[in-house]
Short mmCIF file of C-alpha atoms in Angstrom, two decimals:
data_model
loop_
_atom_site.label_atom_id
_atom_site.label_comp_id
_atom_site.label_asym_id
_atom_site.label_seq_id
_atom_site.Cartn_x
_atom_site.Cartn_y
_atom_site.Cartn_z
CA MET A 13 -4.68 -3.36 20.12
CA LYS A 14 -2.24 -3.70 17.21
CA LEU A 15 -3.37 -4.93 13.81
CA SER A 16 -1.18 -5.66 10.77
CA MET A 17 -2.22 -6.45 7.20
CA LYS A 18 1.18 -8.16 6.82
CA ARG A 19 1.85 -6.58 3.44
CA LYS A 20 5.54 -6.46 2.51
CA PRO A 21 6.70 -3.35 0.59
CA PHE A 22 7.60 -4.03 -3.03
CA ASN A 23 10.83 -2.02 -2.92
CA GLU A 24 13.03 -3.55 -5.62
CA PHE A 25 12.48 -0.51 -7.83
CA TRP A 26 10.17 2.52 -8.01
CA MET A 27 7.29 2.89 -10.48
CA ASN A 28 4.77 5.24 -8.89
CA CYS A 29 2.77 5.29 -5.67
CA MET A 30 -0.22 3.35 -7.04
CA LEU A 31 1.83 0.67 -8.81
CA ASN A 32 4.27 0.05 -5.97
CA GLN A 33 1.41 -0.39 -3.53
CA ALA A 34 -0.50 -2.63 -5.95
CA PHE A 35 2.56 -4.86 -6.36
CA SER A 36 3.13 -4.81 -2.58
CA ILE A 37 -0.34 -6.32 -2.22
CA ALA A 38 0.05 -8.74 -5.15
CA VAL A 39 3.51 -10.09 -4.26
CA SER A 40 2.43 -10.49 -0.63
CA GLU A 41 -0.47 -12.62 -1.87
CA GLU A 42 1.51 -14.59 -4.48
CA PRO A 43 5.30 -14.10 -4.79
CA SER A 44 5.38 -15.04 -8.48
CA TYR A 45 3.88 -11.61 -9.32
CA ARG A 46 7.36 -10.18 -8.79
CA ASP A 47 7.97 -11.25 -12.41
CA ALA A 48 4.89 -9.28 -13.49
CA ALA A 49 6.55 -6.12 -12.15
CA TYR A 50 9.63 -6.85 -14.29
CA LEU A 51 7.58 -7.33 -17.47
CA ASN A 52 8.52 -4.68 -20.06
CA ILE A 53 5.04 -3.17 -20.49
CA TYR A 54 6.14 0.46 -20.40
CA ARG A 55 6.64 3.41 -22.71
CA TYR A 56 8.54 6.71 -22.65
CA TYR A 57 6.48 9.87 -22.80
CA PRO A 58 6.73 13.64 -22.11
CA TRP A 59 5.14 14.93 -18.91
CA GLU A 60 4.22 18.49 -17.90
CA ALA A 61 5.17 19.82 -14.47
CA ALA A 62 2.16 20.02 -12.16
CA THR A 63 2.78 23.66 -11.23
CA ASP A 64 4.36 24.85 -14.50
CA LYS A 65 2.81 23.63 -17.74
CA ASP A 66 5.62 25.23 -19.76
CA PHE A 67 8.16 22.81 -18.29
CA SER A 68 8.11 19.26 -19.63
CA TYR A 69 10.35 16.28 -18.97
CA PRO A 70 10.69 12.66 -20.12
CA THR A 71 9.50 9.86 -17.88
CA ILE A 72 8.03 6.37 -18.11
CA ASP A 73 4.44 5.15 -18.05
CA THR A 74 3.29 1.59 -17.37
CA LEU A 75 0.79 0.33 -19.93
CA TYR A 76 -2.74 -0.98 -19.38
CA TYR A 77 -3.23 -0.47 -15.63
CA MET A 78 -5.20 2.77 -16.14
CA ASP A 79 -6.83 2.41 -19.56
CA ASP A 80 -7.07 -1.36 -20.15
CA PRO A 81 -6.89 -3.12 -16.75
CA ALA A 82 -7.97 -6.48 -18.18
CA ARG A 83 -4.60 -6.67 -20.00
CA PHE A 84 -2.64 -5.70 -16.90
CA PRO A 85 -1.03 -8.72 -15.14
CA LEU A 86 -2.42 -7.74 -11.73
CA SER A 87 -5.98 -8.21 -13.02
CA GLN A 88 -5.49 -11.81 -11.86
CA VAL A 89 -4.96 -10.52 -8.30
CA ILE A 90 -6.99 -7.32 -8.04
CA ARG A 91 -10.64 -7.74 -9.00
CA TYR A 92 -11.29 -4.00 -9.01
CA ILE A 93 -10.13 -0.80 -7.32
CA GLU A 94 -13.04 0.80 -5.53
CA PRO A 95 -13.12 4.59 -4.94
CA GLY A 96 -14.51 5.76 -1.61
CA HIS A 97 -15.31 8.77 0.56
CA PHE A 98 -15.33 9.19 4.33
CA ARG A 99 -18.58 10.09 6.06
CA SER A 100 -16.95 13.16 7.62
CA LYS A 101 -13.55 14.49 8.70
CA GLU A 102 -14.49 13.66 12.28
CA THR A 103 -14.91 9.95 11.53
CA VAL A 104 -11.75 9.44 9.39
CA LEU A 105 -9.70 7.59 12.04
CA GLU A 106 -12.62 5.40 13.07
CA GLU A 107 -13.46 4.51 9.46
CA ILE A 108 -9.83 3.70 8.56
CA ARG A 109 -9.48 1.39 11.57
CA ALA A 110 -12.78 -0.31 10.70
CA MET A 111 -11.70 -0.95 7.10
CA LEU A 112 -8.32 -2.32 8.17
CA THR A 113 -9.96 -4.53 10.80
CA GLY A 114 -12.18 -5.86 8.03
CA GLY A 115 -9.10 -6.82 6.00
CA ARG A 116 -9.56 -4.18 3.32
CA ASN A 117 -6.54 -2.97 1.32
CA LEU A 118 -6.84 0.79 1.81
CA SER A 119 -5.03 3.69 0.10
CA VAL A 120 -5.75 7.26 1.27
CA ASN A 121 -5.13 10.62 -0.43
CA VAL A 122 -2.58 12.70 1.52
CA ASP A 123 -0.42 15.81 1.20
CA LEU A 124 3.25 14.81 1.30
CA TYR A 125 4.29 18.15 2.87
CA ASP A 126 3.22 16.85 6.31
CA TRP A 127 3.34 13.13 5.69
CA LEU A 128 6.70 11.36 6.17
CA PRO A 129 9.92 12.86 7.56
CA GLY A 130 12.78 12.13 5.20
CA SER A 131 10.70 12.28 2.03
CA MET A 132 11.58 14.62 -0.83
CA ALA A 133 8.52 16.79 -0.13
CA TRP A 134 8.62 16.85 3.71
CA LYS A 135 8.19 20.49 4.86
CA LYS A 136 9.41 21.68 1.42
CA PHE A 137 6.52 21.55 -1.04
CA HIS A 138 2.97 20.25 -1.39
CA TRP A 139 2.66 17.09 -3.46
CA TYR A 140 -0.38 14.84 -3.40
CA HIS A 141 -0.63 11.09 -3.69
CA TYR A 142 -2.22 7.94 -2.24
CA SER A 143 -0.56 6.03 0.60
CA LEU A 144 -1.15 2.34 1.39
CA PHE A 145 -2.20 1.52 4.96
CA ASN A 146 -0.82 -1.64 6.55
CA GLY A 147 -2.26 -1.58 10.06
CA TYR A 148 -2.65 0.42 13.26
CA ASP A 149 -2.00 0.44 17.00
CA LYS A 150 -4.97 2.07 18.67
CA GLU A 151 -3.41 2.20 22.13
CA ARG A 152 -0.37 4.09 20.83
CA GLY A 153 -2.47 6.22 18.47
CA VAL A 154 -0.50 5.36 15.32
CA PHE A 155 -1.09 3.91 11.87
CA TYR A 156 1.34 1.90 9.74
CA VAL A 157 1.71 2.85 6.08
CA ILE A 158 3.80 1.57 3.19
CA ASP A 159 5.28 4.54 1.39
CA ASP A 160 8.50 6.03 0.03
CA THR A 161 11.09 8.41 1.45
CA LEU A 162 14.62 9.20 0.29
CA ALA A 163 15.67 6.10 2.25
CA GLY A 164 13.44 3.83 0.15
CA TYR A 165 9.99 2.27 0.02
CA GLU A 166 9.21 0.82 3.44
CA GLU A 167 6.66 0.64 6.25
CA HIS A 168 6.41 3.81 8.36
CA GLU A 169 4.63 4.78 11.56
CA VAL A 170 2.29 7.78 11.32
CA PRO A 171 0.69 9.39 14.42
CA GLU A 172 -3.04 10.10 14.24
CA GLU A 173 -2.53 13.87 14.40
CA ARG A 174 -0.17 13.85 11.41
CA LEU A 175 -2.55 11.63 9.45
CA LEU A 176 -5.44 14.02 10.02
CA LYS A 177 -3.31 17.00 8.95
CA ALA A 178 -1.98 15.31 5.80
CA TYR A 179 -5.46 14.10 4.84
CA GLY A 180 -7.02 17.49 5.67
CA ASN A 181 -4.55 19.18 3.29
CA SER A 182 -4.84 16.52 0.59
CA GLU A 183 -5.81 17.40 -2.95
CA TYR A 184 -9.17 15.79 -2.31
CA ASN A 185 -9.87 18.40 0.38
CA VAL A 186 -8.15 21.54 -0.95
CA ASN A 187 -8.83 21.41 -4.70
CA PRO A 188 -12.52 21.90 -5.62
CA ASP A 189 -11.80 20.69 -9.16
CA TYR A 190 -10.18 17.42 -8.07
CA LEU A 191 -12.19 14.47 -9.33
CA GLY A 192 -10.42 11.68 -7.44
CA PRO A 193 -11.77 9.99 -4.30
CA ALA A 194 -10.70 10.37 -0.66
CA PHE A 195 -9.44 6.78 -0.76
CA TYR A 196 -9.27 3.60 -2.80
CA VAL A 197 -9.88 0.02 -1.71
CA TYR A 198 -8.19 -2.82 -3.59
CA ASN A 199 -10.66 -5.70 -3.84
CA LEU A 200 -8.90 -9.01 -4.51
CA HIS A 201 -9.96 -12.26 -6.17
CA GLU A 202 -10.70 -15.10 -3.76
CA LYS A 203 -8.16 -17.30 -5.54
CA VAL A 204 -4.96 -15.88 -7.03
CA PRO A 205 -3.25 -18.04 -9.69
CA PRO A 206 0.56 -17.98 -9.99
CA TYR A 207 2.03 -15.62 -12.57
CA GLU A 208 4.01 -17.04 -15.50
CA LEU A 209 6.57 -14.90 -17.33
CA LYS A 210 6.28 -15.69 -21.05
CA LEU A 211 9.06 -15.14 -23.58
CA ALA A 212 6.59 -14.28 -26.36
CA GLU A 213 5.16 -11.40 -24.32
CA VAL A 214 8.61 -10.04 -23.47
CA VAL A 215 9.62 -10.20 -27.15
CA GLU A 216 6.41 -8.51 -28.31
CA ASN A 217 7.01 -5.61 -25.93
CA ALA A 218 10.69 -5.49 -26.92
CA GLU A 219 9.67 -5.04 -30.56
CA ARG A 220 7.26 -2.27 -29.60
CA LEU A 221 9.85 -0.51 -27.42
CA ALA A 222 12.50 -0.63 -30.16
CA ARG A 223 10.00 0.90 -32.57
CA GLU A 224 8.86 3.61 -30.13
CA LEU A 225 12.40 4.49 -29.01
CA GLY A 226 13.33 5.11 -32.63
CA GLU A 227 10.58 7.73 -32.81
CA PHE A 228 10.80 9.27 -29.32
CA SER A 229 12.17 12.82 -29.07
CA ILE A 230 12.89 15.03 -26.06
CA GLU A 231 13.07 18.19 -28.13
CA GLY A 232 11.77 21.11 -26.02
CA MET A 233 12.09 19.23 -22.72
CA TRP A 234 14.29 19.96 -19.68
CA ASN A 235 14.09 23.68 -20.44
CA VAL A 236 15.30 24.66 -16.96
CA ASP A 237 14.75 28.33 -16.06
CA SER A 238 17.75 30.42 -14.99
CA ASP A 239 15.79 32.10 -12.17
CA PRO A 240 17.05 30.39 -8.95
CA GLU A 241 13.59 29.62 -7.55
CA LYS A 242 12.20 28.27 -10.83
CA LYS A 243 15.45 26.46 -11.56
CA GLN A 244 15.24 24.41 -8.37
CA ALA A 245 11.60 23.50 -9.04
CA HIS A 246 12.43 22.47 -12.61
CA LEU A 247 15.40 20.38 -11.49
CA THR A 248 13.16 18.66 -8.94
CA TYR A 249 10.55 17.81 -11.57
CA GLY A 250 13.22 16.62 -13.99
CA LEU A 251 14.75 14.49 -11.25
CA VAL A 252 11.39 12.80 -10.57
CA GLY A 253 11.13 11.77 -14.25
CA VAL A 254 14.75 10.62 -14.53
CA ASN A 255 14.48 8.68 -11.26
CA ILE A 256 11.63 6.59 -12.71
CA ILE A 257 13.71 5.95 -15.86
CA CYS A 258 16.67 4.84 -13.69
CA ASN A 259 14.41 2.53 -11.71
CA ARG A 260 13.05 0.96 -14.90
CA GLN A 261 16.58 -0.05 -15.84
CA ILE A 262 16.82 -1.82 -12.46
CA ALA A 263 13.62 -3.65 -13.41
CA ASN A 264 15.04 -4.55 -16.82
CA MET A 265 18.09 -6.09 -15.14
CA SER A 266 15.76 -8.15 -12.95
CA LEU A 267 13.80 -9.15 -16.05
CA LEU A 268 16.99 -10.48 -17.65
CA ARG A 269 17.97 -12.43 -14.54
CA SER A 270 14.52 -13.96 -14.26
CA MET A 271 14.53 -14.94 -17.94
CA ARG A 272 17.92 -16.62 -17.49
CA GLU A 273 16.79 -18.45 -14.33
CA LYS A 274 13.70 -19.73 -16.16
CA ARG A 275 15.88 -20.67 -19.16
CA LEU A 276 13.93 -18.41 -21.48
CA ILE A 277 17.28 -17.08 -22.77
CA GLY A 278 20.72 -18.67 -22.84
CA GLU A 279 23.85 -17.60 -20.97
CA THR A 280 25.57 -16.06 -24.02
CA LEU A 281 22.57 -13.86 -24.86
CA TYR A 282 22.17 -12.95 -21.19
CA GLU A 283 25.77 -11.75 -20.95
CA SER A 284 25.47 -9.68 -24.13
CA LEU A 285 22.20 -8.09 -23.01
CA SER A 286 23.50 -7.42 -19.49
CA SER A 287 26.48 -5.54 -20.92
CA GLN A 288 24.28 -3.39 -23.18
CA LEU A 289 21.78 -2.67 -20.43
CA GLY A 290 24.55 -1.84 -17.97
CA ALA A 291 25.66 1.00 -20.26
CA VAL A 292 22.07 2.31 -20.39
CA ARG A 293 21.69 2.10 -16.62
CA ASP A 294 25.02 3.81 -15.92
CA GLY A 295 24.20 6.62 -18.34
CA TRP A 296 20.85 7.39 -16.74
CA ASP A 297 22.45 7.26 -13.29
CA GLN A 298 24.87 9.93 -14.51
CA VAL A 299 22.00 12.13 -15.72
CA LYS A 300 20.22 11.64 -12.39
CA ASP A 301 23.33 12.65 -10.45
CA ARG A 302 23.55 15.90 -12.42
CA PHE A 303 19.95 16.75 -11.53
CA VAL A 304 20.66 15.97 -7.87
CA THR A 305 23.84 18.06 -7.66
CA GLY A 306 22.60 20.89 -9.89
CA ASP A 307 25.47 20.29 -12.33
CA PHE A 308 22.95 20.43 -15.16
CA GLU A 309 23.84 21.54 -18.69
CA ARG A 310 20.82 21.21 -20.94
CA GLY A 311 22.61 20.63 -24.25
CA ARG A 312 24.93 18.04 -22.73
CA GLU A 313 22.11 16.16 -20.97
CA LEU A 314 19.86 16.18 -24.07
CA ALA A 315 22.69 14.70 -26.16
CA LEU A 316 23.37 12.04 -23.53
CA ALA A 317 19.68 11.15 -23.29
CA ASP A 318 19.42 10.76 -27.08
CA ASP A 319 22.41 8.41 -26.97
CA LEU A 320 20.80 6.39 -24.15
CA PHE A 321 17.54 6.05 -26.07
CA ALA A 322 19.54 4.69 -29.03
CA LYS A 323 21.41 2.27 -26.75
CA GLU A 324 18.17 1.00 -25.25
CA LYS A 325 16.68 0.54 -28.72
CA ALA A 326 19.74 -1.56 -29.62
CA PHE A 327 19.31 -3.57 -26.42
CA TRP A 328 15.70 -4.51 -27.21
CA THR A 329 16.63 -5.23 -30.85
CA THR A 330 19.34 -7.64 -29.66
CA LEU A 331 16.86 -9.38 -27.36
CA VAL A 332 14.35 -9.86 -30.19
CA ALA A 333 16.99 -11.22 -32.56
CA GLY A 334 18.51 -13.55 -29.96
CA ALA A 335 15.28 -14.85 -28.47
#
């Protein structure tokens, strides 16, 4: 018996595992929530490497969804996210199939080391996150999950044995101090209203971003160690942060296009903003490429990042003035 939740991966750009799966659910329910993903409710902030607190790097955080969910646009789709625990390791497969059969939107804690071939972590390092389940085929002994690899964010087939191994080695099972649950269930509202992108909200966030970008500093970040083993780990962490920044610029381009299509901004302003944002996007792509290839020079990359923060501040300032 094969069952599918019929969720389509939200793969236009990458935010993080929880947000991409939440938008996969939301946009599958009501396509207008694509605009909610584009909304500029984000901030830059410094993040510490999970395995090395002395190494920090800039990345992007989406506002409200963790600390003020009522203000998050998906609150109109997702009633609440319910933490859960399996009865035992022996009943995991049975319980997952039962929840999917019942139409529940399920996300399970897994170790990426043994999760998806082709991912950044596959057979290289242990990294923990939650993966969205989209169905199963009991006769073939496989589950379908929506998750990311280096090829993108898509649906993947996971054999039962691999699922049990990745769950057994998850942070939930190996870290006694971990406070998160074994899984989450997204409980939805019975009726989901369409989402409306509002110019006033975009402008308000643009003002905030321009203000914050003027104050943001990456002093002390990207301090990559010269030791070969530490260097590779630091470059990997830095790449994760820069990749999210690059993806946010993809989202900002989509935000501009949607605003133009809805006639929230005129063609002249759109062209000006697209040009400015293109320079920001290209610059961050260049930084990302240097992390990927290892052609990383800290002073050069810090100077380029400072210039890109200034360019993005100018972009949001132009939007506020023109809108």
